[in-house]
mmCIF file of C-alpha atoms in Angstrom:
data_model
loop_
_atom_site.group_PDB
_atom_site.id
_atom_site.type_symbol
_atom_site.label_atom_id
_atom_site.label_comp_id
_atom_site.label_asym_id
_atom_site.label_seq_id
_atom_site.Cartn_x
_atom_site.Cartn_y
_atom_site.Cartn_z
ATOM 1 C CA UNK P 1374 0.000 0.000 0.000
ATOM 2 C CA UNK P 1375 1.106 3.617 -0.704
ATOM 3 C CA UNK P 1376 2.654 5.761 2.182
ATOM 4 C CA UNK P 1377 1.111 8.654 3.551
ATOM 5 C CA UNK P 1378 1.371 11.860 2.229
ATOM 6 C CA UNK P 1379 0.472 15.221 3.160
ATOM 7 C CA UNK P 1380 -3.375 15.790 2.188
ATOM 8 C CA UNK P 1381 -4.193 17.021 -0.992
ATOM 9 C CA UNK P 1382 -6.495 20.269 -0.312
ATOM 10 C CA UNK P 1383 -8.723 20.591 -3.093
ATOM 11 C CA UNK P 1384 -7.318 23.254 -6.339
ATOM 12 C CA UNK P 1385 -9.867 26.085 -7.655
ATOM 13 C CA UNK P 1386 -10.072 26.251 -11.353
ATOM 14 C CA UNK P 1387 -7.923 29.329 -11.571
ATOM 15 C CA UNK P 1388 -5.181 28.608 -8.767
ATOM 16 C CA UNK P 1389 -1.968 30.166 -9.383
ATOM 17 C CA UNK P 1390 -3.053 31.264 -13.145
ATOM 18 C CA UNK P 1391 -2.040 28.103 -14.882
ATOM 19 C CA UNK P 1392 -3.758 24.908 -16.362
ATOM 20 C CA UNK P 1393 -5.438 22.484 -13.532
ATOM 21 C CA UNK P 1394 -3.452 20.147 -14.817
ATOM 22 C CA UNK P 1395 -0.558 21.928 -14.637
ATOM 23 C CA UNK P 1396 -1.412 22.674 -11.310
ATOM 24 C CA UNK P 1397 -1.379 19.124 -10.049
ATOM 25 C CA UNK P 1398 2.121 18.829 -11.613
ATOM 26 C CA UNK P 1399 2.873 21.139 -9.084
ATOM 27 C CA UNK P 1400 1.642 19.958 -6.304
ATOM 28 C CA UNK P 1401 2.661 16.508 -7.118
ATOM 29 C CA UNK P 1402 6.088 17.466 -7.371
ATOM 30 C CA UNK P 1403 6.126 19.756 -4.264
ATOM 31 C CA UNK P 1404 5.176 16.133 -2.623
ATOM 32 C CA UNK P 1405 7.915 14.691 -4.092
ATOM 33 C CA UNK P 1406 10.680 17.550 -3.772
ATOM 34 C CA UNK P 1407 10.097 17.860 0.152
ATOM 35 C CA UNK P 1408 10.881 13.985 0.725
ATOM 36 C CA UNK P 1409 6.839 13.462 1.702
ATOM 37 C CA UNK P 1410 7.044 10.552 -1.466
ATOM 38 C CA UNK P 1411 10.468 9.623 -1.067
ATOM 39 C CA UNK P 1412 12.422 7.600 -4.036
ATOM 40 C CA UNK P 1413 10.974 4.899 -4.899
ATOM 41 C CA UNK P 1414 7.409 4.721 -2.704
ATOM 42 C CA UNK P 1415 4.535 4.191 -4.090
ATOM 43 C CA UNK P 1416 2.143 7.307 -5.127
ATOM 44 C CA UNK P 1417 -1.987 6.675 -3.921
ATOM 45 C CA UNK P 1418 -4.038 5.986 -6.734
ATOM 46 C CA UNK P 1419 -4.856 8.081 -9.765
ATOM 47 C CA UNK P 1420 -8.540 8.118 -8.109
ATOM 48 C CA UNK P 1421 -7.366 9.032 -4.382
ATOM 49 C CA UNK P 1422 -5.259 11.776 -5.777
ATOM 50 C CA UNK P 1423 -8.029 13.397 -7.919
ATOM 51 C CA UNK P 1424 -10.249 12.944 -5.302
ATOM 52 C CA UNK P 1425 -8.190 14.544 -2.855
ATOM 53 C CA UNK P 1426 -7.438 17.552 -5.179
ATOM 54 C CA UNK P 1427 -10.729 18.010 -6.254
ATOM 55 C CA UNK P 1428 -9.451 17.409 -9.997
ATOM 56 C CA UNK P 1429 -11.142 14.975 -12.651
ATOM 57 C CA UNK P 1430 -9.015 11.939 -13.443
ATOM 58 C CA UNK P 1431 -8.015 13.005 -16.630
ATOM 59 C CA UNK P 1432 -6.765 16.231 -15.474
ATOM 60 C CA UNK P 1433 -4.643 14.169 -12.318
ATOM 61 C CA UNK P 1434 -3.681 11.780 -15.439
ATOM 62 C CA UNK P 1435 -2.333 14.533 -17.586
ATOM 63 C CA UNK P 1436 -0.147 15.837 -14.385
ATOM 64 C CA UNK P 1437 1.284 12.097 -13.819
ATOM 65 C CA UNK P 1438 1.952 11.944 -18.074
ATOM 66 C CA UNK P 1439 4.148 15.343 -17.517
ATOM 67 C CA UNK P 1440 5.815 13.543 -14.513
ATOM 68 C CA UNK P 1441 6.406 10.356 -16.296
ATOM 69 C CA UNK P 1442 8.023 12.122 -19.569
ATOM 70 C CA UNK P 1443 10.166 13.906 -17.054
ATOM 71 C CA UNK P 1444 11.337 10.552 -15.537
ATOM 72 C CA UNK P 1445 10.532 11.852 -12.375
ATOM 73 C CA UNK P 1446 7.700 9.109 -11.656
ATOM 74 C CA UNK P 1447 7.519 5.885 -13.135
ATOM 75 C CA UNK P 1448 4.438 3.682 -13.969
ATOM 76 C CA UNK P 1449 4.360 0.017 -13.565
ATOM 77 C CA UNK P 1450 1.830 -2.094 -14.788
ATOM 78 C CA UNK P 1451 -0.622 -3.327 -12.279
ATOM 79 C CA UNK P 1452 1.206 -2.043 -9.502
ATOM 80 C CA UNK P 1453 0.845 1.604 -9.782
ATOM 81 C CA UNK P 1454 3.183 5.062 -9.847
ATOM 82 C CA UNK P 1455 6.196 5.181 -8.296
ATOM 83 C CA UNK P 1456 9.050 8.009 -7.445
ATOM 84 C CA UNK P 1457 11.721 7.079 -9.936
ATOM 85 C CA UNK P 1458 14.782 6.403 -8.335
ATOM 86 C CA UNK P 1459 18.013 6.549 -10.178
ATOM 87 C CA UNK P 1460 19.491 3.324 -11.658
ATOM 88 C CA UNK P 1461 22.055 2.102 -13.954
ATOM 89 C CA UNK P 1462 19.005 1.491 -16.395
ATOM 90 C CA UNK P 1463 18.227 5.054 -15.798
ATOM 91 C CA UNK P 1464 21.789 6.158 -16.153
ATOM 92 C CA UNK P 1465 21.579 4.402 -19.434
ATOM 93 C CA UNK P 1466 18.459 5.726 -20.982
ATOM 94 C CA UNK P 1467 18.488 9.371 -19.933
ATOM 95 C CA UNK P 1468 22.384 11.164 -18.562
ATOM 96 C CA UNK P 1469 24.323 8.864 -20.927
ATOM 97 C CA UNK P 1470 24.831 9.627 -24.911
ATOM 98 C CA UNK P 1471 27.842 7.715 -26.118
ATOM 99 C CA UNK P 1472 27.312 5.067 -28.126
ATOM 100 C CA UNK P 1473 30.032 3.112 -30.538
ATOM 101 C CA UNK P 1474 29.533 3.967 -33.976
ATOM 102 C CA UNK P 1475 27.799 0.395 -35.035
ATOM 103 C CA UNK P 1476 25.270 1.528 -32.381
ATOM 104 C CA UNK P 1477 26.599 -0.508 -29.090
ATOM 105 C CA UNK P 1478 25.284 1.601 -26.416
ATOM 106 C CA UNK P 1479 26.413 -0.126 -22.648
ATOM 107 C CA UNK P 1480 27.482 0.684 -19.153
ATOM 108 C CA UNK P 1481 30.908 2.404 -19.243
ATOM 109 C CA UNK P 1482 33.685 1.074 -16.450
ATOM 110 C CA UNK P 1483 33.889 3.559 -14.186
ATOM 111 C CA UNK P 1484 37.760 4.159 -12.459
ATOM 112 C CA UNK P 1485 38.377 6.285 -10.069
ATOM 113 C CA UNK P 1486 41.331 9.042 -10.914
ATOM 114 C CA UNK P 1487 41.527 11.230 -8.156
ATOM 115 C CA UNK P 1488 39.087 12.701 -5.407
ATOM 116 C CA UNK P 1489 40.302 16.311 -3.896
ATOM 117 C CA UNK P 1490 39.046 18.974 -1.740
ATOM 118 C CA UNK P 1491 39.701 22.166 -3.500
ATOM 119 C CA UNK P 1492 37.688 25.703 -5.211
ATOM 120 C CA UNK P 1493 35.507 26.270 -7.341
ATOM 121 C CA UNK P 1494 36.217 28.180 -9.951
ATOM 122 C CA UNK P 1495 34.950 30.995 -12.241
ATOM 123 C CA UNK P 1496 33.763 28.176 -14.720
ATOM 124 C CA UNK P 1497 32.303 25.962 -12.758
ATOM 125 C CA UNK P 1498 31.039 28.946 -10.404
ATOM 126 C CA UNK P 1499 28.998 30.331 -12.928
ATOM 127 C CA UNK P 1500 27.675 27.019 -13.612
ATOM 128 C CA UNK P 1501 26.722 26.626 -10.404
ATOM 129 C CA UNK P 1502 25.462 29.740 -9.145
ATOM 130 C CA UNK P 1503 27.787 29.527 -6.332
ATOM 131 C CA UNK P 1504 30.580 32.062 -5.388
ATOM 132 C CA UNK P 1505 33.924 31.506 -7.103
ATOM 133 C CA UNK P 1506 36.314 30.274 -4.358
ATOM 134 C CA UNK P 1507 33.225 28.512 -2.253
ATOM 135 C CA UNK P 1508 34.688 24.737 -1.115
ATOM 136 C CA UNK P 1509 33.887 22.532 -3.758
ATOM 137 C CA UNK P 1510 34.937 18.553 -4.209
ATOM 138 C CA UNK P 1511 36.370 17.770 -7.378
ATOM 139 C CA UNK P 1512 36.541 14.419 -9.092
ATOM 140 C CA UNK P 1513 38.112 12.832 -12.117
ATOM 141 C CA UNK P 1514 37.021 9.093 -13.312
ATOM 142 C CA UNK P 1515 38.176 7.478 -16.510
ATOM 143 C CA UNK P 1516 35.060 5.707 -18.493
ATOM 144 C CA UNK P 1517 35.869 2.776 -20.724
ATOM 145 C CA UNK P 1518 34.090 0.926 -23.617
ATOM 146 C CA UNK P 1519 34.738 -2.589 -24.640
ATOM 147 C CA UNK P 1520 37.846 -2.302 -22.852
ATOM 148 C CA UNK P 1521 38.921 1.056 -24.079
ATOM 149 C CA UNK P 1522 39.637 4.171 -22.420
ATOM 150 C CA UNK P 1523 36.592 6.984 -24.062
ATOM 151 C CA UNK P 1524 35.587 9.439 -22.082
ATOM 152 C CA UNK P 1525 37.214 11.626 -19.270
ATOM 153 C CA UNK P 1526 35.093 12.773 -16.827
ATOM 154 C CA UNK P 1527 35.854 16.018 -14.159
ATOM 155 C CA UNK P 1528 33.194 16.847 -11.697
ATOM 156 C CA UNK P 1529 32.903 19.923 -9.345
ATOM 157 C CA UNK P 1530 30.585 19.475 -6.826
ATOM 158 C CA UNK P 1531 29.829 21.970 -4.503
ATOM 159 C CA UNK P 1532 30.692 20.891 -1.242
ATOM 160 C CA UNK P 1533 28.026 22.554 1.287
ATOM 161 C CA UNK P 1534 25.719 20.186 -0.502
ATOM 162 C CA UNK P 1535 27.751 16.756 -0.144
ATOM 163 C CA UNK P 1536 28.653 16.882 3.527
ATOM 164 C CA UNK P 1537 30.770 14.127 4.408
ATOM 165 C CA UNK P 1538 31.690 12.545 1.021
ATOM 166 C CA UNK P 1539 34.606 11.158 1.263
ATOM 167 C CA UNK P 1540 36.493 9.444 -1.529
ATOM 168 C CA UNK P 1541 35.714 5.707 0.116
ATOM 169 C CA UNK P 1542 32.025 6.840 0.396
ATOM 170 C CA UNK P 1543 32.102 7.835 -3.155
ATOM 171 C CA UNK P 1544 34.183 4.888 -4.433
ATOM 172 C CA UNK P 1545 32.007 1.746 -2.581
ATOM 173 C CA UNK P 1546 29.040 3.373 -4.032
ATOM 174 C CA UNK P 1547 26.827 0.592 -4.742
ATOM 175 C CA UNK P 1548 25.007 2.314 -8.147
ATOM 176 C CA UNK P 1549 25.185 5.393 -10.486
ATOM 177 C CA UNK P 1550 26.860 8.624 -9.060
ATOM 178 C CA UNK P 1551 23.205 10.111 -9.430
ATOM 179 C CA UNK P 1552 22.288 7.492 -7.332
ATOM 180 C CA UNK P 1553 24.628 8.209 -4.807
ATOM 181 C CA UNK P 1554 23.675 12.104 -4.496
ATOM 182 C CA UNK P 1555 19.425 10.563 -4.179
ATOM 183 C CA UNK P 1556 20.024 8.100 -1.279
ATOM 184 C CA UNK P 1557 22.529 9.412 0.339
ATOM 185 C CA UNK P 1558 22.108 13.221 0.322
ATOM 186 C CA UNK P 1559 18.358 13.527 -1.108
ATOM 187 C CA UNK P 1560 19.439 15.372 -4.159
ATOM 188 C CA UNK P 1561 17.742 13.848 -7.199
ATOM 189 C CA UNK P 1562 18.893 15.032 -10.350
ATOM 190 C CA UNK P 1563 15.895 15.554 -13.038
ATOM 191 C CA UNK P 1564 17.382 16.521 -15.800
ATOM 192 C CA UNK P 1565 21.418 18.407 -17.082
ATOM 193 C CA UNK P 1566 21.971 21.364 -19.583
ATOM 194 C CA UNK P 1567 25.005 20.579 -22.062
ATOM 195 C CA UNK P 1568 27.223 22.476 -24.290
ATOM 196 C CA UNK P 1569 29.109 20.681 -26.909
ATOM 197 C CA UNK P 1570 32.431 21.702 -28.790
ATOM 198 C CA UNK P 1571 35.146 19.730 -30.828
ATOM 199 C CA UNK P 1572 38.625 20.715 -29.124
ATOM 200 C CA UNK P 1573 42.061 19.493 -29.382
ATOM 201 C CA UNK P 1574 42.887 17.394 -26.516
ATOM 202 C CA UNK P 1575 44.416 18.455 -23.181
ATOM 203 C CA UNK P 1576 47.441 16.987 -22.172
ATOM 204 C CA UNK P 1577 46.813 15.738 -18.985
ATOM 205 C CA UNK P 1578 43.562 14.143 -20.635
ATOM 206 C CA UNK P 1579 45.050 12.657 -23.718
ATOM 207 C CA UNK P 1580 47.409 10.330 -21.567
ATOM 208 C CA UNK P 1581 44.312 9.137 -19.318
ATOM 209 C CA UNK P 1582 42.848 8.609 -23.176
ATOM 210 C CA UNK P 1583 46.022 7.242 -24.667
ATOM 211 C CA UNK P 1584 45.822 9.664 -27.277
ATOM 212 C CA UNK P 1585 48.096 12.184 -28.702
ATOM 213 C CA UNK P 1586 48.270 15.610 -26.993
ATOM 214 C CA UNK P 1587 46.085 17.904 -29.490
ATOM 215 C CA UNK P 1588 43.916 15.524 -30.834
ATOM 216 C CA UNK P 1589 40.710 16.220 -31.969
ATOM 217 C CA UNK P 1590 37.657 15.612 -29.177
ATOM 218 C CA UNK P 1591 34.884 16.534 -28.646
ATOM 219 C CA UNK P 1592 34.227 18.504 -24.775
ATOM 220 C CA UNK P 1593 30.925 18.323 -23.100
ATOM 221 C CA UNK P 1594 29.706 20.409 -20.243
ATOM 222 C CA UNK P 1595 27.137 19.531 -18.378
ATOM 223 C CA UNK P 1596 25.232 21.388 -15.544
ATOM 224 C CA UNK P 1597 22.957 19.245 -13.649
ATOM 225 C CA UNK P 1598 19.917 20.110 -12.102
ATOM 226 C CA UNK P 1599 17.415 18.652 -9.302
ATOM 227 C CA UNK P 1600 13.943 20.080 -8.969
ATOM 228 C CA UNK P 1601 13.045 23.575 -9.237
ATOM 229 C CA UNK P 1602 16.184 23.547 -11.963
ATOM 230 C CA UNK P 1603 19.105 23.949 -9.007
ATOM 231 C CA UNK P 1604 22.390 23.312 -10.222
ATOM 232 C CA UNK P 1605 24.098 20.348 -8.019
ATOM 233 C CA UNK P 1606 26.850 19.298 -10.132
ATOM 234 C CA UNK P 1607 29.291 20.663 -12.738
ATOM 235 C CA UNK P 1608 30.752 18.154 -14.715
ATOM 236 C CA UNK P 1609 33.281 18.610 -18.247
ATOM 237 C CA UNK P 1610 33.552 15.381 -20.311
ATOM 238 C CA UNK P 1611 36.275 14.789 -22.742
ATOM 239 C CA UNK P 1612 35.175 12.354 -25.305
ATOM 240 C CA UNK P 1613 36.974 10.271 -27.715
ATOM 241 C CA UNK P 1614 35.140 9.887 -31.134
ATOM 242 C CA UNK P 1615 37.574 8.016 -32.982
ATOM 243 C CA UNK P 1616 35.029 5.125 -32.318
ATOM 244 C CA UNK P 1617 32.372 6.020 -29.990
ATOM 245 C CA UNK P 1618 29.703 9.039 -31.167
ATOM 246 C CA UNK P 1619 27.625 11.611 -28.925
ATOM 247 C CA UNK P 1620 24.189 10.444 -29.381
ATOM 248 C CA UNK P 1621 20.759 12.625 -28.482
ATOM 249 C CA UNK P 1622 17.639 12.063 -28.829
ATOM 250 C CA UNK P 1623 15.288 14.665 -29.938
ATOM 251 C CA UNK P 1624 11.438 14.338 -28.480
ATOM 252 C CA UNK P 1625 8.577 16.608 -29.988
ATOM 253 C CA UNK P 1626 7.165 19.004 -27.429
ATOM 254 C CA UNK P 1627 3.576 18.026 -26.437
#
């Protein structure tokens, strides 16, 4: 059975100026943001929820469709709507793009390079609408394909929001990094903002990438957000492409 949740007061027609649909959304996820439906419980029904709200069940179903496309629900059949939790089949599906050129698209190995205590700078600052200078953690893992070094990853995490990370904590992690941030500090992220450039490669990077200093790659940034789009992580991704492509999928809006 579902856990409690706050009660549901009932929505007039014109609250807040929006859709009632859109509305629910944000109630729903108001539920879900404070940690009242925590990752992965179970949601009441679609009926006790529109009842509570004073909504029609179409309307409360169009606010769980917008929460579903955002993969911050999930529906299973016969068993109802749950919080999505981050997973490696999440991982997979939504914060990871590269793909081999035939298509292959698989978990990378994830190796630890180094795990420091430093600043944040003006880059990653801005990024993070944080102060430059603020005490960040920064992190650099080597991801390889089919046995082959591809992507280097460097993360700047702010640190007020990762108290007590440590680099065993964040090594013996047993799932994503994403995952990580959800169960242990309640930070889910919901969706990342990327930039995409071809560079030549760094040197420090191209001998974690065994490649030659200068070599053409392509650099991602990536800010990612949790709800109410708050930046929790800055991370800059080096990718090779001599056999591996950046892949996105593009969704019509609604």
């Amino acid at each position: 059975m579902p856990g409690p949740l706050p009660p549901f007061q009932p929505i007039a027609p014109d609250a807040e100026g929006l859709p009632l649909f859109r509305v629910d959304t944000g109630t729903l996820l108001r539920a879900i943001e404070s940690g009242a439906a925590a990752p992965g419980a179970a949601l009441p029904s679609e009926t006790e929820l529109a009842q509570a709200m004073g909504v029609s069940i179409g309307t409360l179903r169009r606010a769980v469709d917008e929460l579903t496309a955002e993969h911050i629900v999930v529906r299973r059949q016969g068993r109802g709507t749950f919080v999505a939790t981050h997973n490696v089949d999440r991982f997979l599906f939504q914060f990871f793009h590269v793909e081999r050129e035939d298509g292959l698209h698989e978990v990378p190995q994830v190796d630890l390079l180094s795990f420091e205590r430093g600043r944040i700078d003006e880059e990653a600052a801005a990024a993070l609408s944080v102060r430059e200078g603020d005490p960040a953690i920064v992190i650099e893992n080597r991801l390889s394909l089919q046995g082959r070094a591809v992507i280097h990853d460097r993360l700047v995490l702010p640190a007020a929001l990762f108290r007590g990370l440590t680099e065993t904590r964040f090594a013996r992690r047993p799932s994503t990094i994403y995952h990580l941030y959800q169960t242990e500090y309640g930070i889910t992220v919901v969706r990342a903002h990327e930039r995409a450039r071809a560079v030549p490669c760094e040197r420090a990077v191209a001998r974690v990438l065994a490649l030659a200093p200068g070599a053409p790659v392509l650099k991602v940034r990536r800010t990612a957000l949790t709800f109410g789009d708050k930046p929790v992580e800055y991370r800059v991704s080096t990718l090779n492409t001599a056999h591996h492509e950046y892949v996105s999928t593009l969704q019509r809006p609604a």
